[in-house]
mmCIF file of C-alpha atoms in Angstrom:
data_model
loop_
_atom_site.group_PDB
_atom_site.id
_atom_site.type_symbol
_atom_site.label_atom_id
_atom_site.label_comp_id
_atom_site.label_asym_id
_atom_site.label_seq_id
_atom_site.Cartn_x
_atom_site.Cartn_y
_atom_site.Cartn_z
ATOM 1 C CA UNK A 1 91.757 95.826 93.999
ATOM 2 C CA UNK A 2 94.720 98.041 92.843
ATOM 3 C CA UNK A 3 97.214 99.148 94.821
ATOM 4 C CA UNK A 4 97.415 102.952 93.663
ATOM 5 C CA UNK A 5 99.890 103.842 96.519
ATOM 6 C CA UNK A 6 102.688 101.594 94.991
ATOM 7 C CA UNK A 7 101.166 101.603 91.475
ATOM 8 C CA UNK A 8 100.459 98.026 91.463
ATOM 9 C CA UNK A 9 97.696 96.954 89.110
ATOM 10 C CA UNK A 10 94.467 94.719 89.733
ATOM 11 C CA UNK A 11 96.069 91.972 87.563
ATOM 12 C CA UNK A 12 99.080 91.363 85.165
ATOM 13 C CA UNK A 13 98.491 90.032 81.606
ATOM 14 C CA UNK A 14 102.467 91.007 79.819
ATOM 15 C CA UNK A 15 101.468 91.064 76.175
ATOM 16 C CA UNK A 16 105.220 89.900 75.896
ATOM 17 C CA UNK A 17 105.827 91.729 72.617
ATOM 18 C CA UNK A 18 105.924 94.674 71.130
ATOM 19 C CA UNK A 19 107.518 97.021 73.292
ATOM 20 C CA UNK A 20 111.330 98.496 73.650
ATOM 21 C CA UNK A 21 113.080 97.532 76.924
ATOM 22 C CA UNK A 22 114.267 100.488 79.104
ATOM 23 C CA UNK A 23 113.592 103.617 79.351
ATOM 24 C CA UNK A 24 116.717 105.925 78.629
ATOM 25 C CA UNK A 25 115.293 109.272 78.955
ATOM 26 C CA UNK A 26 112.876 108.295 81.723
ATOM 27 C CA UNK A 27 108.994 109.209 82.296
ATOM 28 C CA UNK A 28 107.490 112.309 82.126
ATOM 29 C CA UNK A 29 104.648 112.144 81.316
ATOM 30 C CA UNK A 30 101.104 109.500 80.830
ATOM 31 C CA UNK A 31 99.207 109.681 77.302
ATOM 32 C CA UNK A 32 95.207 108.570 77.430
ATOM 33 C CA UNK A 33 93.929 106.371 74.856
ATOM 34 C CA UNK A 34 90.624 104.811 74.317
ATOM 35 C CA UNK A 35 90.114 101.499 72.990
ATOM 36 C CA UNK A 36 87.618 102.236 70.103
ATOM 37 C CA UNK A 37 85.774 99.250 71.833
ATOM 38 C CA UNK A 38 84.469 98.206 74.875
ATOM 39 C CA UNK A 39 87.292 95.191 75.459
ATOM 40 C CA UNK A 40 88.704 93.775 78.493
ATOM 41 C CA UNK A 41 92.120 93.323 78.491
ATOM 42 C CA UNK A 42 92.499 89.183 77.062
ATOM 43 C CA UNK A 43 91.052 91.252 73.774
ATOM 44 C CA UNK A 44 93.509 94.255 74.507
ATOM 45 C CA UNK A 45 96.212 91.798 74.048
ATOM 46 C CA UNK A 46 95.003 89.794 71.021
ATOM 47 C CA UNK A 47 94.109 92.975 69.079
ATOM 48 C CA UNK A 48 97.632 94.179 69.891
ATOM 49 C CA UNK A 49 99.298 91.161 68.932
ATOM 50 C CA UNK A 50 97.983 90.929 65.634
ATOM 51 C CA UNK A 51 98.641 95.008 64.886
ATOM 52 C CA UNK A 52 102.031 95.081 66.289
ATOM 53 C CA UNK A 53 100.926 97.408 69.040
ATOM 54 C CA UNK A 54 100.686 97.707 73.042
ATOM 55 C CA UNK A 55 99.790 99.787 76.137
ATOM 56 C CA UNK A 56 100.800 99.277 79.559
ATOM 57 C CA UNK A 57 97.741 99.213 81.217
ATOM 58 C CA UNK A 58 94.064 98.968 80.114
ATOM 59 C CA UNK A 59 91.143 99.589 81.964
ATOM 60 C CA UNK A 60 87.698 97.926 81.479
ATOM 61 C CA UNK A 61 83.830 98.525 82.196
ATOM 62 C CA UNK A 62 83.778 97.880 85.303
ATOM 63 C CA UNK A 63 87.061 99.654 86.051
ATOM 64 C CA UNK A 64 89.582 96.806 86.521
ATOM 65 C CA UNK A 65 93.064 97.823 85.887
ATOM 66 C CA UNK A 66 95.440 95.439 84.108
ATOM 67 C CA UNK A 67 99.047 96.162 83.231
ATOM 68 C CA UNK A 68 100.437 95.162 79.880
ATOM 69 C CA UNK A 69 104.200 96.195 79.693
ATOM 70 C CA UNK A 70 105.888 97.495 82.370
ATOM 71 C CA UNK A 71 106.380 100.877 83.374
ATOM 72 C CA UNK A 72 110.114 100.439 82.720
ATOM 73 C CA UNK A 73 109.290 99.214 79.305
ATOM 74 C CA UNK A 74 108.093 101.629 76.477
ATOM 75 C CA UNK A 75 105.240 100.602 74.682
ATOM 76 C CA UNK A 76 104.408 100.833 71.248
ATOM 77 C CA UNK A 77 101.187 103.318 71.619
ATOM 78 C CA UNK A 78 102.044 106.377 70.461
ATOM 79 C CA UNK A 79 102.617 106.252 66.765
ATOM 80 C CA UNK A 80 105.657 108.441 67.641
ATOM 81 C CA UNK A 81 108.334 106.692 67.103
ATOM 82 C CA UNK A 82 110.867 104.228 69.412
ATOM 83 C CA UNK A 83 114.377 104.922 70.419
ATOM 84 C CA UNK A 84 114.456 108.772 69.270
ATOM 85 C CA UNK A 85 113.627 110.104 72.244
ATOM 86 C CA UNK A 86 110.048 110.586 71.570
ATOM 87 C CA UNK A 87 107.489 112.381 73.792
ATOM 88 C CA UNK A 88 105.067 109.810 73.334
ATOM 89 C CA UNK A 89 106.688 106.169 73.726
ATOM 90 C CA UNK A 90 109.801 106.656 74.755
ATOM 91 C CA UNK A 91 109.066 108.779 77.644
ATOM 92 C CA UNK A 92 104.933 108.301 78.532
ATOM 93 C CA UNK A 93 102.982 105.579 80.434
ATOM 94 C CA UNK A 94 100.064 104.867 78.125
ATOM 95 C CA UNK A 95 96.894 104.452 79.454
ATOM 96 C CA UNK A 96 93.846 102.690 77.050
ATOM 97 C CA UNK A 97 89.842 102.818 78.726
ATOM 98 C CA UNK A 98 86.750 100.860 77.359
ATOM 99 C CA UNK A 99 84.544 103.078 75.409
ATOM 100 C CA UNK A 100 80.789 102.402 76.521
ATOM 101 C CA UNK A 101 79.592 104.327 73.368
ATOM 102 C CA UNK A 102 81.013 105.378 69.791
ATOM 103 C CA UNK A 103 79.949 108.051 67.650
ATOM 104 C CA UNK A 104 81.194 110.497 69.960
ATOM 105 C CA UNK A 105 83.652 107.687 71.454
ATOM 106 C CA UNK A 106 82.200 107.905 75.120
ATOM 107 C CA UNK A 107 84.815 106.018 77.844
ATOM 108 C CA UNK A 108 82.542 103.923 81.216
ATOM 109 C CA UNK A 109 82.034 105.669 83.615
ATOM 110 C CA UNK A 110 84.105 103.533 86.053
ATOM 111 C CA UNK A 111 86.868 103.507 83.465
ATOM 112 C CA UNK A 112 86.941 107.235 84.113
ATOM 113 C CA UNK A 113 87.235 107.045 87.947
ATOM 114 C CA UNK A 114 89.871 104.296 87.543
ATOM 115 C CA UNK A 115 91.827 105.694 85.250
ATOM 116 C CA UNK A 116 92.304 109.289 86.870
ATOM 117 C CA UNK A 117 93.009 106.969 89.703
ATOM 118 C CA UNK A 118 95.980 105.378 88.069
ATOM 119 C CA UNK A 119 97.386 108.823 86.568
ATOM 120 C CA UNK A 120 96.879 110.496 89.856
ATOM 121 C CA UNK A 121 99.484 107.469 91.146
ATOM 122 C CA UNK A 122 101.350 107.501 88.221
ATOM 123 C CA UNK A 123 101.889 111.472 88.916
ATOM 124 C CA UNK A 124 102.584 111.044 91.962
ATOM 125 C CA UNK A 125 104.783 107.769 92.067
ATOM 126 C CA UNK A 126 107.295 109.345 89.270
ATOM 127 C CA UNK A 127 107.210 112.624 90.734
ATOM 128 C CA UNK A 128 105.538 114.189 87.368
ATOM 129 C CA UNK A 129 103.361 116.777 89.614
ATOM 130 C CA UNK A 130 99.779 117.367 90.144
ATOM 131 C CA UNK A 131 98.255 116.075 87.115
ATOM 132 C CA UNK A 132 97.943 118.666 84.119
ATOM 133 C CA UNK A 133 96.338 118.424 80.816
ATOM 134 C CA UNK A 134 98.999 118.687 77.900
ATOM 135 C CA UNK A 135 101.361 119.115 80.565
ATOM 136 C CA UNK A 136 102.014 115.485 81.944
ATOM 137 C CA UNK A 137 99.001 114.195 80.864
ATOM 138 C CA UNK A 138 98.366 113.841 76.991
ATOM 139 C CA UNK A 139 96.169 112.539 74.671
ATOM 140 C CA UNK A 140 97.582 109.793 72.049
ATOM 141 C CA UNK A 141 96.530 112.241 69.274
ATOM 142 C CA UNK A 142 99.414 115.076 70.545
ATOM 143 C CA UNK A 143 102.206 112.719 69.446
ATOM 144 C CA UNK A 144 100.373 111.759 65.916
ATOM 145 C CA UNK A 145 97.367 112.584 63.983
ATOM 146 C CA UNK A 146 94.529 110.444 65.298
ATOM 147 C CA UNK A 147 91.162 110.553 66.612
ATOM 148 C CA UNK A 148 92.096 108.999 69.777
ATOM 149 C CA UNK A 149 91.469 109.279 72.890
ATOM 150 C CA UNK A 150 87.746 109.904 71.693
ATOM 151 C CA UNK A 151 85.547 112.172 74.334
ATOM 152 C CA UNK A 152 88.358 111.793 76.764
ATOM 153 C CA UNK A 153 89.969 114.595 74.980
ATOM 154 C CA UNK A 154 86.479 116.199 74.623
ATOM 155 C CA UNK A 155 83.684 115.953 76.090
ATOM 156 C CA UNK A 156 84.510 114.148 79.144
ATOM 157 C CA UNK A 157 88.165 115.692 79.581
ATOM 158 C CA UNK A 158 87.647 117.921 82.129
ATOM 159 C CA UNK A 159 85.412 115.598 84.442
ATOM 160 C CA UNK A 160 88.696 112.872 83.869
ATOM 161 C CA UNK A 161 91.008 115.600 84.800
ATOM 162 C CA UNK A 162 89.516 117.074 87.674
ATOM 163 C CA UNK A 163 89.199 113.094 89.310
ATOM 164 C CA UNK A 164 92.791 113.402 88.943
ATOM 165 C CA UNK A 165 93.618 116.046 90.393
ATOM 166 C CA UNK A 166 91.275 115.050 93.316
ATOM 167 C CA UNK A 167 93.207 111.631 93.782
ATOM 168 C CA UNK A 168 96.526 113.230 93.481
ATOM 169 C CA UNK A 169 95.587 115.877 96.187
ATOM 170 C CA UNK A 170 94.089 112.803 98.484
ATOM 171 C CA UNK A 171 96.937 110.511 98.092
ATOM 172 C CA UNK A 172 99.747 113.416 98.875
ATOM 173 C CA UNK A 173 97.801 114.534 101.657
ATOM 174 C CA UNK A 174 97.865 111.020 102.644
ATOM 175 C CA UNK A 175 93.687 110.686 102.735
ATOM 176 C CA UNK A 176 91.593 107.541 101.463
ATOM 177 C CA UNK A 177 89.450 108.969 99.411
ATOM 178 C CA UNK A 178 89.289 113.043 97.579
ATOM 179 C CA UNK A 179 86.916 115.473 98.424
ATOM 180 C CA UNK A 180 84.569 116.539 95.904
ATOM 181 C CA UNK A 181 85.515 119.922 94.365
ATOM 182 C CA UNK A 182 82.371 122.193 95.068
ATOM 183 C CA UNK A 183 80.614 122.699 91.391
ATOM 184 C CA UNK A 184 77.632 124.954 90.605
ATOM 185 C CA UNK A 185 74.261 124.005 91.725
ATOM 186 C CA UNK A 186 72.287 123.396 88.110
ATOM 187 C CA UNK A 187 68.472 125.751 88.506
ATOM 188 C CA UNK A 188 65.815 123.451 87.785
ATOM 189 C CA UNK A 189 63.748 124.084 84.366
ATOM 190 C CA UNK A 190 61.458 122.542 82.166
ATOM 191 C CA UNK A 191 57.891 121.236 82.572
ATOM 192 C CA UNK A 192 57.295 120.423 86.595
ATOM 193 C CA UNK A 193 58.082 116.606 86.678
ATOM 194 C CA UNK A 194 56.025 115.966 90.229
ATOM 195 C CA UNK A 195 57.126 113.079 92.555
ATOM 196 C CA UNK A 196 59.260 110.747 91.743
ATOM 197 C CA UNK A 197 59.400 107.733 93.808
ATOM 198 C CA UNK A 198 62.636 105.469 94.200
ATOM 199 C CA UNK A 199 61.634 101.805 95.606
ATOM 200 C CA UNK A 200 65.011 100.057 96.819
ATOM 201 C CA UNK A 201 66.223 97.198 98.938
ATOM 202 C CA UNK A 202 69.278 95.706 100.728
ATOM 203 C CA UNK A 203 70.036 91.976 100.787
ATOM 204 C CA UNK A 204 71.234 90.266 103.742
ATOM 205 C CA UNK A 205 74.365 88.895 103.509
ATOM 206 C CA UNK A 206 74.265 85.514 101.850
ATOM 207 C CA UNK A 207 70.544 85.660 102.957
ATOM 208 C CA UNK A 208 67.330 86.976 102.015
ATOM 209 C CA UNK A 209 66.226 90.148 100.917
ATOM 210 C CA UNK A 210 64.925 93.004 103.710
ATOM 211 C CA UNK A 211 61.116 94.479 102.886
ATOM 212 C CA UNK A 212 61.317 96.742 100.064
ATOM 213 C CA UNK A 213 61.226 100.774 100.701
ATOM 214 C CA UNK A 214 59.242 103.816 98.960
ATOM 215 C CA UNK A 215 61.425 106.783 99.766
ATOM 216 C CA UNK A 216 61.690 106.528 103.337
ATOM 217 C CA UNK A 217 59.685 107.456 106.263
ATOM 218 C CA UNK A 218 59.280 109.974 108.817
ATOM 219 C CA UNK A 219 62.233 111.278 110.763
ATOM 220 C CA UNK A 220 64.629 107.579 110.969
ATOM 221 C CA UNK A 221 61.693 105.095 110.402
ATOM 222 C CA UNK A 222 62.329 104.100 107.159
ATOM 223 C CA UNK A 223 65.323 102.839 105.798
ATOM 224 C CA UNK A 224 66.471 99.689 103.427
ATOM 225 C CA UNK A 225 68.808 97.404 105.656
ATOM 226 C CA UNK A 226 69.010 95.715 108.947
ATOM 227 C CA UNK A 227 70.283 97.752 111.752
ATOM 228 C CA UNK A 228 74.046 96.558 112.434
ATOM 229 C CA UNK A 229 73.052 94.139 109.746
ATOM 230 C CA UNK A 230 75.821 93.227 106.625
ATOM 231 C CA UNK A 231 74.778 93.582 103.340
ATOM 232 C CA UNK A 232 75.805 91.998 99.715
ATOM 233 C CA UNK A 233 73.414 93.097 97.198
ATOM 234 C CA UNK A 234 71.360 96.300 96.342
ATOM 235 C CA UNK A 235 68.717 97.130 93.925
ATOM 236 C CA UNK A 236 67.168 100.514 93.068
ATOM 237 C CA UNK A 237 64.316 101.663 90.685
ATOM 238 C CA UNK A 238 62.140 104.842 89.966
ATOM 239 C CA UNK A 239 58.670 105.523 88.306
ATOM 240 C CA UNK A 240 59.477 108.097 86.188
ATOM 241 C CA UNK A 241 63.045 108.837 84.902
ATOM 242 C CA UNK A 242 66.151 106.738 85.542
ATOM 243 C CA UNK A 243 68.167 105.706 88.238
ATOM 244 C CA UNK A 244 72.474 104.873 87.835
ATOM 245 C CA UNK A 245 73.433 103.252 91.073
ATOM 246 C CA UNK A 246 76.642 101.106 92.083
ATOM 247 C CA UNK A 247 77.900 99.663 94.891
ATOM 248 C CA UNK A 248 81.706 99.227 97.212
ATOM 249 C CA UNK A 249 82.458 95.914 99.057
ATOM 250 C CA UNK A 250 85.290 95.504 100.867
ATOM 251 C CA UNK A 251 86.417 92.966 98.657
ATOM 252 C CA UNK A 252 86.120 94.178 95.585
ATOM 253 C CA UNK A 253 86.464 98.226 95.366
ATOM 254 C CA UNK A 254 84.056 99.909 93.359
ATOM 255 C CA UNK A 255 81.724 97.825 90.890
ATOM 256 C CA UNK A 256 80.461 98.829 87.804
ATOM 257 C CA UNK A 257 76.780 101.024 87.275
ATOM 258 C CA UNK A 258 73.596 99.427 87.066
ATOM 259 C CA UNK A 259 71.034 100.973 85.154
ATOM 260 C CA UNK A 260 67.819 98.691 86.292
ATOM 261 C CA UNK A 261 66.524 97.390 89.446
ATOM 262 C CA UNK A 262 65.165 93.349 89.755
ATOM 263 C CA UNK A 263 65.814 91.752 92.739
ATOM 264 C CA UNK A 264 65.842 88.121 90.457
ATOM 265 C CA UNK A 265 68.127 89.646 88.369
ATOM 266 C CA UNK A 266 71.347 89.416 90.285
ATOM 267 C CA UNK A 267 73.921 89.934 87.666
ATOM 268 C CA UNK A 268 72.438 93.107 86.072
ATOM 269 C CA UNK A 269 69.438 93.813 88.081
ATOM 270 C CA UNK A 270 71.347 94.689 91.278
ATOM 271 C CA UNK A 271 74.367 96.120 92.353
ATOM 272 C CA UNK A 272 76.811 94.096 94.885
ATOM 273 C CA UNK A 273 78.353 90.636 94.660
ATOM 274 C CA UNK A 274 76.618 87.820 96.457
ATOM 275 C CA UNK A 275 78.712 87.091 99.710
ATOM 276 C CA UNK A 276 80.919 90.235 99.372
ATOM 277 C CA UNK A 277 80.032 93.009 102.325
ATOM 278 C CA UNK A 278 78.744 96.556 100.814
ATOM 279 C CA UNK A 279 80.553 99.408 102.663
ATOM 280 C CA UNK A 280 79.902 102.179 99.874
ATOM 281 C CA UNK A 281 77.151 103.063 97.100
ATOM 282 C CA UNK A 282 76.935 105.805 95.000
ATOM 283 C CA UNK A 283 73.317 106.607 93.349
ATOM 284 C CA UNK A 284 72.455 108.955 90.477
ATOM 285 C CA UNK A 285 69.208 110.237 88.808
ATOM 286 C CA UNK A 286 68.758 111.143 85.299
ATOM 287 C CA UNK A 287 65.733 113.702 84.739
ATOM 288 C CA UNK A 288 63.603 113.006 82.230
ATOM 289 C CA UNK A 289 64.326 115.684 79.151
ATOM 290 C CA UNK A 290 62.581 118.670 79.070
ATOM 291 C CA UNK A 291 61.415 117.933 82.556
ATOM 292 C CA UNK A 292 62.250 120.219 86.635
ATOM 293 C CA UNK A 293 66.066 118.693 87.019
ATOM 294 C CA UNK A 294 65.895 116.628 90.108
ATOM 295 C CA UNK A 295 68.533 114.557 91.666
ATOM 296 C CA UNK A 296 69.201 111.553 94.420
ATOM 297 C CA UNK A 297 69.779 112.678 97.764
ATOM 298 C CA UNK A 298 70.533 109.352 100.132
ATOM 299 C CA UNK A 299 72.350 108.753 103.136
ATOM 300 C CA UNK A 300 73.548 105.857 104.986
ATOM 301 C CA UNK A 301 74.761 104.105 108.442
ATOM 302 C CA UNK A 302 77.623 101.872 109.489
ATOM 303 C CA UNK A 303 77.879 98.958 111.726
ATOM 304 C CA UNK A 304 80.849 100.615 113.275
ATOM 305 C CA UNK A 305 79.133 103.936 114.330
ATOM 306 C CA UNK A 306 75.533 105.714 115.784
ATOM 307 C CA UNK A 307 73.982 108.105 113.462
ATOM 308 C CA UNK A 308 73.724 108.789 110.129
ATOM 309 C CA UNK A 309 76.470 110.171 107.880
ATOM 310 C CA UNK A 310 76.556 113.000 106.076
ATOM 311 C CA UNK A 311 73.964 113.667 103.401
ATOM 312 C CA UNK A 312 74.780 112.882 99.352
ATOM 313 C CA UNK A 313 73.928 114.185 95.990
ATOM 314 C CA UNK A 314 74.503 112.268 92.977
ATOM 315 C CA UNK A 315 78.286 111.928 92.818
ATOM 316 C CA UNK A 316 78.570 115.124 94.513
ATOM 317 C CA UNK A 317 79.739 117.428 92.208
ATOM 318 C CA UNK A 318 76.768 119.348 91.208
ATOM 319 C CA UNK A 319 76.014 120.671 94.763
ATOM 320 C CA UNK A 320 78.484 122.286 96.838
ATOM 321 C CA UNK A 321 78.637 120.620 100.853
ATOM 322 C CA UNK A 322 77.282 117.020 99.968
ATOM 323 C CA UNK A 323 78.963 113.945 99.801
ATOM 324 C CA UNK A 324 79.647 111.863 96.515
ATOM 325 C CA UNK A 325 78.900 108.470 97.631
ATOM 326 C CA UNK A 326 77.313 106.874 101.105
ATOM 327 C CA UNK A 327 79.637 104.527 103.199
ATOM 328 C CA UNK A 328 82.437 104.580 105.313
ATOM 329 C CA UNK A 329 85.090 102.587 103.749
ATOM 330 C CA UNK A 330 85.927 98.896 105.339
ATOM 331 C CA UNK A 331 82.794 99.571 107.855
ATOM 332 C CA UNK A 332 79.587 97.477 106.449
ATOM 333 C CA UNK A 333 76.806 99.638 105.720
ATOM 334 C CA UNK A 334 73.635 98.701 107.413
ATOM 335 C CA UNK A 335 71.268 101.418 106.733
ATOM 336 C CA UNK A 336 70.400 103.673 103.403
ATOM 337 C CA UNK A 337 67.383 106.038 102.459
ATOM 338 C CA UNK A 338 66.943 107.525 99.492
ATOM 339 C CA UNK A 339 64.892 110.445 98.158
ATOM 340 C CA UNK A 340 64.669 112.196 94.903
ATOM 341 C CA UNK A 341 63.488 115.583 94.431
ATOM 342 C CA UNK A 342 65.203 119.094 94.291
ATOM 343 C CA UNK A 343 66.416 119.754 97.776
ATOM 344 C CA UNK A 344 67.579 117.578 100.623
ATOM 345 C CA UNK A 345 64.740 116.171 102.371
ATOM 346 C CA UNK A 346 66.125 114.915 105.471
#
């Protein structure tokens, strides 16, 4: 997992070419690309080597963050120019994310959360300030004319920029994770969509997998898990609509969505890592178009503490007071229900 607090990367593949060494009129700023592709970073660095181009850091799918050139390098990204004391390469950290879609260029979800991750350090680290668009944060196409950085600069710009701004604000204040910014609470319309039921389970560590649940039962009686039970693998499904769920281990940080749930299916049909401990997931519900909008309200437990913690909604942003995600960092989580409707149930 990166090391955001001394801007240390998940993994370092140098491209070894085609950047400028030094940086005479220092860093003041980070420039977001997108890849135009959804590449990990071995194909970052054989695309660049054949165009004559670079980054310093790329960051995949699943959100893995690998540095190219180093900061104290300048990178040939910008189109801008080298050695004329350009905004762009000679003074920016550029940043390239896997697109997940094209036509608009859409950037991964987890790209999104890592990235604004990394600027938020980067801010922070080189004493740029609270992360500001066209301020110290720029797209590639304000140094030349370019479509790039796709939806980043559009459509999903301000959900990038207020992530952050939310890590920035968490790391100064010296917290391990941000607070969701309170957002307006979307009024259901459309057609009624009646219940929707969510059928889930947990998987025992290196084990077998608990009894499947159906929303969960009265009061605390039903719950996916094993009470002070660890966990490794998770899987999630509903009967009408979809479900986006992901999971945290302690080993591994964040994972990437899964959009499916099979319990045989333990590469794409589940979220976890066999043998790796979940301490965190993070659940999502798409409403069918044209339909009531509902959303996933869940909670969870920890092996490390009595009761359960405080309610979530989706990723938390739609619905002021409720968390983004379900864990407790670094404690295994033992115990999760999950509901969807259009109010929390418990």
């Amino acid at each position: 997992m990166a090391d955001f607090e001394n801007v240390q990367p998940d993994e370092y593949k140098l491209l070894g070419r085609n950047y400028t060494p030094g940086r005479p009129w220092g860093i003041t700023g980070v420039t977001i690309h997108h890849m135009a592709g959804d590449l990990d970073a071995d194909a970052c660095n054989r695309v660049w080597r054949g165009a004559g181009t670079s980054a310093h850091y790329s960051v995949d799918r699943n959100g893995k963050i690998v540095q190219h050139v180093n900061d104290t390098d300048r990178a040939w990204a910008c189109g801008d120019g080298v050695g004329v004391n350009s905004g762009g390469n000679d003074r920016s950290i550029s940043i390239e994310h896997a697109n997940c879609k094209s036509g608009p260029w859409l950037v991964h979800d987890a790209a999104i959360e890592s990235g604004a991750h990394l600027v938020a350090a980067l801010c922070r680290y080189y004493k740029l300030g609270r992360p500001e668009w066209m301020k110290n944060v720029f797209p590639h196409k304000h140094w030349k004319a370019t479509a790039c950085p796709g939806e980043l600069a559009g459509s999903q710009n301000a959900k990038y920029m207020r992530r952050a701004q939310e890590w920035y604000d968490a790391m100064t204040a010296g917290t391990s994770a941000p607070a969701p910014q309170p957002q307006p609470q979307p009024q259901p319309s459309g057609k009624p969509l009646g219940k929707v039921n969510v059928r889930y389970a947990l998987r025992n560590l290196n084990g077998g997998w608990n009894a499947e649940v159906t929303n969960f039962g009265g009061g605390e009686d039903g719950f996916a898990g094993v009470p002070n039970g660890r966990h490794d693998l998770l899987y999630a499904k509903v009967d009408k609509g979809m479900l986006r769920y992901r999971a945290h281990t302690i080993e591994d940080g964040w994972l990437g969505w899964v959009d499916k749930g099979d319990p045989a299916d333990t590469v794409n049909g589940c979220a976890g890592v066999p043998g790796h401990t979940i301490d965190g997931v993070q659940v999502y519900y798409v409403t069918p178009e044209g339909r009531e909008y509902q959303q996933a309200w869940y909670r969870s437990q920890t092996t490390a503490r009595a009761g359960w913690l405080t309610v979530c909604c989706d990723d938390g942003n739609s619905v002021s007071g409720y968390d983004g995600w379900a864990g407790m960092l670094g404690e295994p989580l033992d115990r999760l229900q999950i509901s969807i409707g259009t109010s929390n149930p418990f």
